[in-house]
mmCIF file of C-alpha atoms in Angstrom:
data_model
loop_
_atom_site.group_PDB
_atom_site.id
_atom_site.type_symbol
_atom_site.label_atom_id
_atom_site.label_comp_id
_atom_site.label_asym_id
_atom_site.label_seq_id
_atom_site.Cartn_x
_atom_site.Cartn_y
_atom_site.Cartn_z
ATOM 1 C CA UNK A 18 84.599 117.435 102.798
ATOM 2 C CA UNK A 19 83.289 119.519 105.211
ATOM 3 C CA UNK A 20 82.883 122.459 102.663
ATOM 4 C CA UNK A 21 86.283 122.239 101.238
ATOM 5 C CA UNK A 22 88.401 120.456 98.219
ATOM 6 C CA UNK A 23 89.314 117.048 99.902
ATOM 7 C CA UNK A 24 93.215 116.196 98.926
ATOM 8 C CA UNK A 25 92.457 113.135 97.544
ATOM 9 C CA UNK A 26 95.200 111.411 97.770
ATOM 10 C CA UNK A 27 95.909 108.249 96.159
ATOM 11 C CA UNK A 28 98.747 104.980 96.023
ATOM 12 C CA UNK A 29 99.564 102.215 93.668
ATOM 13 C CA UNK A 30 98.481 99.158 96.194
ATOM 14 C CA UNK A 31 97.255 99.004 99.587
ATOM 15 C CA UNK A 32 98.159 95.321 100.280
ATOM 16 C CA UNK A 33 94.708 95.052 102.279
ATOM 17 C CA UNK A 34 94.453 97.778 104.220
ATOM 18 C CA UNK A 35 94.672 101.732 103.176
ATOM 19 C CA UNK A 36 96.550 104.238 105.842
ATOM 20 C CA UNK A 37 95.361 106.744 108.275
ATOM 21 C CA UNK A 38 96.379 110.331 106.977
ATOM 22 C CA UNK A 39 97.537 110.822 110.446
ATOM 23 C CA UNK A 40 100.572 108.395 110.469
ATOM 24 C CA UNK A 41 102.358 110.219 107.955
ATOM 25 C CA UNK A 42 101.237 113.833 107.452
ATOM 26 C CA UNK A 43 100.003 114.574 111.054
ATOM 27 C CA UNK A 44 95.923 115.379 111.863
ATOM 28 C CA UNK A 45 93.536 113.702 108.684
ATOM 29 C CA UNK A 46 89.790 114.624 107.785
ATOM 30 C CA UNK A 47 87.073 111.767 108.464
ATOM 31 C CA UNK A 48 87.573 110.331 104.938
ATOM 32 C CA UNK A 49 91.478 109.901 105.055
ATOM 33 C CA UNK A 50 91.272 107.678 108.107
ATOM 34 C CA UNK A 51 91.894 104.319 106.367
ATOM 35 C CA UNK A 52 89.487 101.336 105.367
ATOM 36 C CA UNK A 53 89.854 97.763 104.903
ATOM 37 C CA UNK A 54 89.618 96.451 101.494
ATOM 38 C CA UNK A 55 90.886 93.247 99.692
ATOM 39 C CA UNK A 56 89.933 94.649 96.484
ATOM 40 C CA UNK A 57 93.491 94.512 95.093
ATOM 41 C CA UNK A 58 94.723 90.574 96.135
ATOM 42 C CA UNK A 59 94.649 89.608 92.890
ATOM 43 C CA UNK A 60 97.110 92.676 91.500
ATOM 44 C CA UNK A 61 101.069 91.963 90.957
ATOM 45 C CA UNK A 62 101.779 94.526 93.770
ATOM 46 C CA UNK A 63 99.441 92.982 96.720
ATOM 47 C CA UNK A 64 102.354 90.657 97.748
ATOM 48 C CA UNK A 65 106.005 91.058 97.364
ATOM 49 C CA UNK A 66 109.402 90.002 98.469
ATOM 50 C CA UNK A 67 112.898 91.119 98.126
ATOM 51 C CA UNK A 68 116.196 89.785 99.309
ATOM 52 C CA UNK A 69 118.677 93.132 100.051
ATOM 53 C CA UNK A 70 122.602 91.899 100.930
ATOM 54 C CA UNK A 71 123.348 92.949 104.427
ATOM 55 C CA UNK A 72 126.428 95.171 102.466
ATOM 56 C CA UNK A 73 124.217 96.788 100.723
ATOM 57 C CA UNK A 74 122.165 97.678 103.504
ATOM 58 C CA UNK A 75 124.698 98.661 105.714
ATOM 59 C CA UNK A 76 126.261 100.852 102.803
ATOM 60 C CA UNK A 77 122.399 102.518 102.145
ATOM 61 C CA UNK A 78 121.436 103.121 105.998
ATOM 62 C CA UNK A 79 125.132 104.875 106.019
ATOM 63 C CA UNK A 80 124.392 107.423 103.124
ATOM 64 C CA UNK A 81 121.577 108.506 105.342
ATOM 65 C CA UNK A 82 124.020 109.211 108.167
ATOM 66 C CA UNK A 83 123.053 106.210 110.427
ATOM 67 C CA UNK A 84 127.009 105.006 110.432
ATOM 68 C CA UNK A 85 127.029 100.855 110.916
ATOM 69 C CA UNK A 86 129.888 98.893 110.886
ATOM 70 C CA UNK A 87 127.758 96.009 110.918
ATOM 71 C CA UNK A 88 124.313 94.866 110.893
ATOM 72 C CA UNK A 89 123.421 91.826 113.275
ATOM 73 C CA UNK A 90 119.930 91.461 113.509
ATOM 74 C CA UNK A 91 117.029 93.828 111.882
ATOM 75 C CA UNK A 92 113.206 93.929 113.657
ATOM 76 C CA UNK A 93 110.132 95.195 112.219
ATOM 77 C CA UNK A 94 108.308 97.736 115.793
ATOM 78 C CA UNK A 95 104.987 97.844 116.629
ATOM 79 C CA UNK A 96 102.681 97.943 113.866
ATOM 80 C CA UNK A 97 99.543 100.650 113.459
ATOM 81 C CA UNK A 98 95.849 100.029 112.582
ATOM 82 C CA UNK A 99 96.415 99.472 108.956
ATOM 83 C CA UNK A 100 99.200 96.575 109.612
ATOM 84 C CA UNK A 101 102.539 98.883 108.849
ATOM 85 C CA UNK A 102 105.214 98.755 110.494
ATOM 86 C CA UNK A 103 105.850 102.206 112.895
ATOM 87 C CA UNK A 104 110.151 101.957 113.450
ATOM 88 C CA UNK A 105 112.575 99.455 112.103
ATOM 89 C CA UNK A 106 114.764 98.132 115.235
ATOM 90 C CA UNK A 107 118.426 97.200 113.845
ATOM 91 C CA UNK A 108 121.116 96.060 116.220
ATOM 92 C CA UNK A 109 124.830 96.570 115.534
ATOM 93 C CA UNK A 110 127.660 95.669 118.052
ATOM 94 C CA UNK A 111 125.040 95.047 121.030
ATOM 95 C CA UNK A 112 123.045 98.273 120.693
ATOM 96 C CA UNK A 113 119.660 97.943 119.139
ATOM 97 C CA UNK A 114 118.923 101.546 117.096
ATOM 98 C CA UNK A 115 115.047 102.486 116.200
ATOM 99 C CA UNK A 116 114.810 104.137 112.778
ATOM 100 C CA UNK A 117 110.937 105.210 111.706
ATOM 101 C CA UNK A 118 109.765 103.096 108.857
ATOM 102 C CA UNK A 119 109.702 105.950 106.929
ATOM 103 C CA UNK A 120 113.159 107.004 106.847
ATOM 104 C CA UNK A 121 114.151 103.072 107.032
ATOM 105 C CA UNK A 122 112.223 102.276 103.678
ATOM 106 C CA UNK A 123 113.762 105.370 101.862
ATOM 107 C CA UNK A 124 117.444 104.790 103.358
ATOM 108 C CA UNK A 125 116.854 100.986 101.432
ATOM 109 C CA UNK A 126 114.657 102.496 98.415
ATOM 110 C CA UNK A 127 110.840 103.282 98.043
ATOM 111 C CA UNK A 128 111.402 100.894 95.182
ATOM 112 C CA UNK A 129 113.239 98.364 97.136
ATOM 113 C CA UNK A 130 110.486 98.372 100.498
ATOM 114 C CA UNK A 131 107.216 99.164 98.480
ATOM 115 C CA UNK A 132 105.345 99.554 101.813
ATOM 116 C CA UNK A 133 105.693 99.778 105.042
ATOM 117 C CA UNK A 134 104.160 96.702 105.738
ATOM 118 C CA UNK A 135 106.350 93.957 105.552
ATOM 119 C CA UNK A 136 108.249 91.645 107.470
ATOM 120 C CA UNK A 137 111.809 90.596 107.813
ATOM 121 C CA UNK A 138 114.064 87.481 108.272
ATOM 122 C CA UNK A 139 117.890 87.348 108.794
ATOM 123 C CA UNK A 140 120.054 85.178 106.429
ATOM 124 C CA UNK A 141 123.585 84.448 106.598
ATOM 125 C CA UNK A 142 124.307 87.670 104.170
ATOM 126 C CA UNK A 143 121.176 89.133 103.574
ATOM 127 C CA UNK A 144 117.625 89.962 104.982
ATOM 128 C CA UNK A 145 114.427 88.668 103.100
ATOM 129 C CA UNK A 146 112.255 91.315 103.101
ATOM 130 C CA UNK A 147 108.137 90.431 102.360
ATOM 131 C CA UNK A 148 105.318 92.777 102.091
ATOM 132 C CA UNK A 149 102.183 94.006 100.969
ATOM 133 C CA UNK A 150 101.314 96.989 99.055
ATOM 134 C CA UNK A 151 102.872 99.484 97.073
ATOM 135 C CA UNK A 152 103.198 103.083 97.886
ATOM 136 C CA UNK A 153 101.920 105.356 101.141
ATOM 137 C CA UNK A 154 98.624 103.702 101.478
ATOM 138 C CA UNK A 155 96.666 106.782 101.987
ATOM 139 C CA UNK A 156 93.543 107.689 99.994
ATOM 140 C CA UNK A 157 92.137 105.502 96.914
ATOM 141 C CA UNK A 158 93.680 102.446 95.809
ATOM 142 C CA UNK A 159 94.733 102.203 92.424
ATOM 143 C CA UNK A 160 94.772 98.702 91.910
ATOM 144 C CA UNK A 161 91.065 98.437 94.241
ATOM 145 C CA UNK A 162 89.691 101.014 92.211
ATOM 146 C CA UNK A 163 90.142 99.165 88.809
ATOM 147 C CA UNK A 164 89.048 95.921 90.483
ATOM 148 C CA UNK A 165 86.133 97.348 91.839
ATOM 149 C CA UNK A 166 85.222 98.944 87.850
ATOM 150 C CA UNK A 167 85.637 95.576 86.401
ATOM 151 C CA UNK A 168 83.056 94.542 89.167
ATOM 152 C CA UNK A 169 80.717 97.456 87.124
ATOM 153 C CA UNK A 170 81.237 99.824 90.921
ATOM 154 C CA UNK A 171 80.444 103.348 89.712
ATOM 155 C CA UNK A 172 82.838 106.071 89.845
ATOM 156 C CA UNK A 173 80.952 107.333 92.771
ATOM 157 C CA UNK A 174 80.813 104.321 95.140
ATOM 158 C CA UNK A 175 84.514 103.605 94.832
ATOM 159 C CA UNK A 176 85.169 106.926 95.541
ATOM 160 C CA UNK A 177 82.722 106.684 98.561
ATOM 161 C CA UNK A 178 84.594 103.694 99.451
ATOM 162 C CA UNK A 179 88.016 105.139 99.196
ATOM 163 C CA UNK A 180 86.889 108.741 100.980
ATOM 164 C CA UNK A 181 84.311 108.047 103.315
ATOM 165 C CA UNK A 182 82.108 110.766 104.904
ATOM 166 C CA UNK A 183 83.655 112.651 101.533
ATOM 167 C CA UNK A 184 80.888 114.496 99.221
ATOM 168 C CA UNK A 185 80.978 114.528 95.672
ATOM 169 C CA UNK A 186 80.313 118.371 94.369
ATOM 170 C CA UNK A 187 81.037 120.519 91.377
ATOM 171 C CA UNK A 188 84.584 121.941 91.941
ATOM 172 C CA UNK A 189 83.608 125.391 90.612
ATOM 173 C CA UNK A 190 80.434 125.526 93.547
ATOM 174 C CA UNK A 191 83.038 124.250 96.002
ATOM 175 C CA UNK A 192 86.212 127.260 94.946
ATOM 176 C CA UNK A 193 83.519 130.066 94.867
ATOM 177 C CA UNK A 194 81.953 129.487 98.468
ATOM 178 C CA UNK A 195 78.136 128.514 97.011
#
């Protein structure tokens, strides 16, 4: 892009929606923007849920050094373009405390939170957590890319998809400046 090696970055799932660059890494070329596409609905990783005990969230947010006591109540923030979630808002003892997604999902576990778009709901001792997606949502979509191969898509169209504005040039052309 633009004369220069694109990092092409890539994710298991993007639920529906890939992610601007931006969001997580700062300033993003054209093609790392984010696009819409359904391609992977049908995958096991489009939709998920997870109970997490309200312990064992307390005890995981306090290895990061965010020090509850208790958890009463935890609120997805404002969501960005692609539909994830910006800051986590979680009140303990009256005070409500606003943790970036980011830190929030790897506090609980990358593993745990597979995106950063998902919801929550309080239950008496624990927190249903549903989502969709797996991974940082930036670049290609695994799970779209094989989809849209099974749906004969040439290599070069889902990359176009995935990257757009992106051109597709001999790497060797690209390193020596021709």
């Amino acid at each position: 892009y633009g004369g220069k090696v694109l990092p092409a970055y890539f994710h298991a799932c993007c639920g529906g929606h890939t992610e601007n660059a931006s969001e997580l890494w700062g300033a993003s070329p054209e093609p790392l923007k984010g696009v819409k596409s359904s391609w992977c609905r049908w995958t096991p990783y489009f939709r998920w849920r997870v109970k997490v005990p309200t312990k064992q969230l307390i005890e995981k947010l306090n290895a990061r050094g965010y020090y509850f006591k208790r958890i009463d109540d935890i609120r997805t923030g404002p969501r960005n373009a692609s539909n994830r979630v910006e800051y986590v808002r979680v009140r303990s003892s009256d005070k409500w405390f606003e943790i970036p997604a980011k830190e929030f999902m790897t506090a609980v576990g990358r593993k745990t939170l597979k995106s950063a778009n998902f919801r929550v709901k309080k239950y008496p001792f624990f927190y249903l957590f549903s989502g969709y997606g797996w991974g940082h949502g930036v670049g290609m979509c695994q799970w779209g890319a094989f989809s849209l191969g099974l749906r004969w898509w040439s290599e070069k169209k889902i990359l176009k998809h995935f990257y757009p504005g992106a051109e597709i040039e001999n790497v060797d052309r690209v390193l020596q400046g021709d």
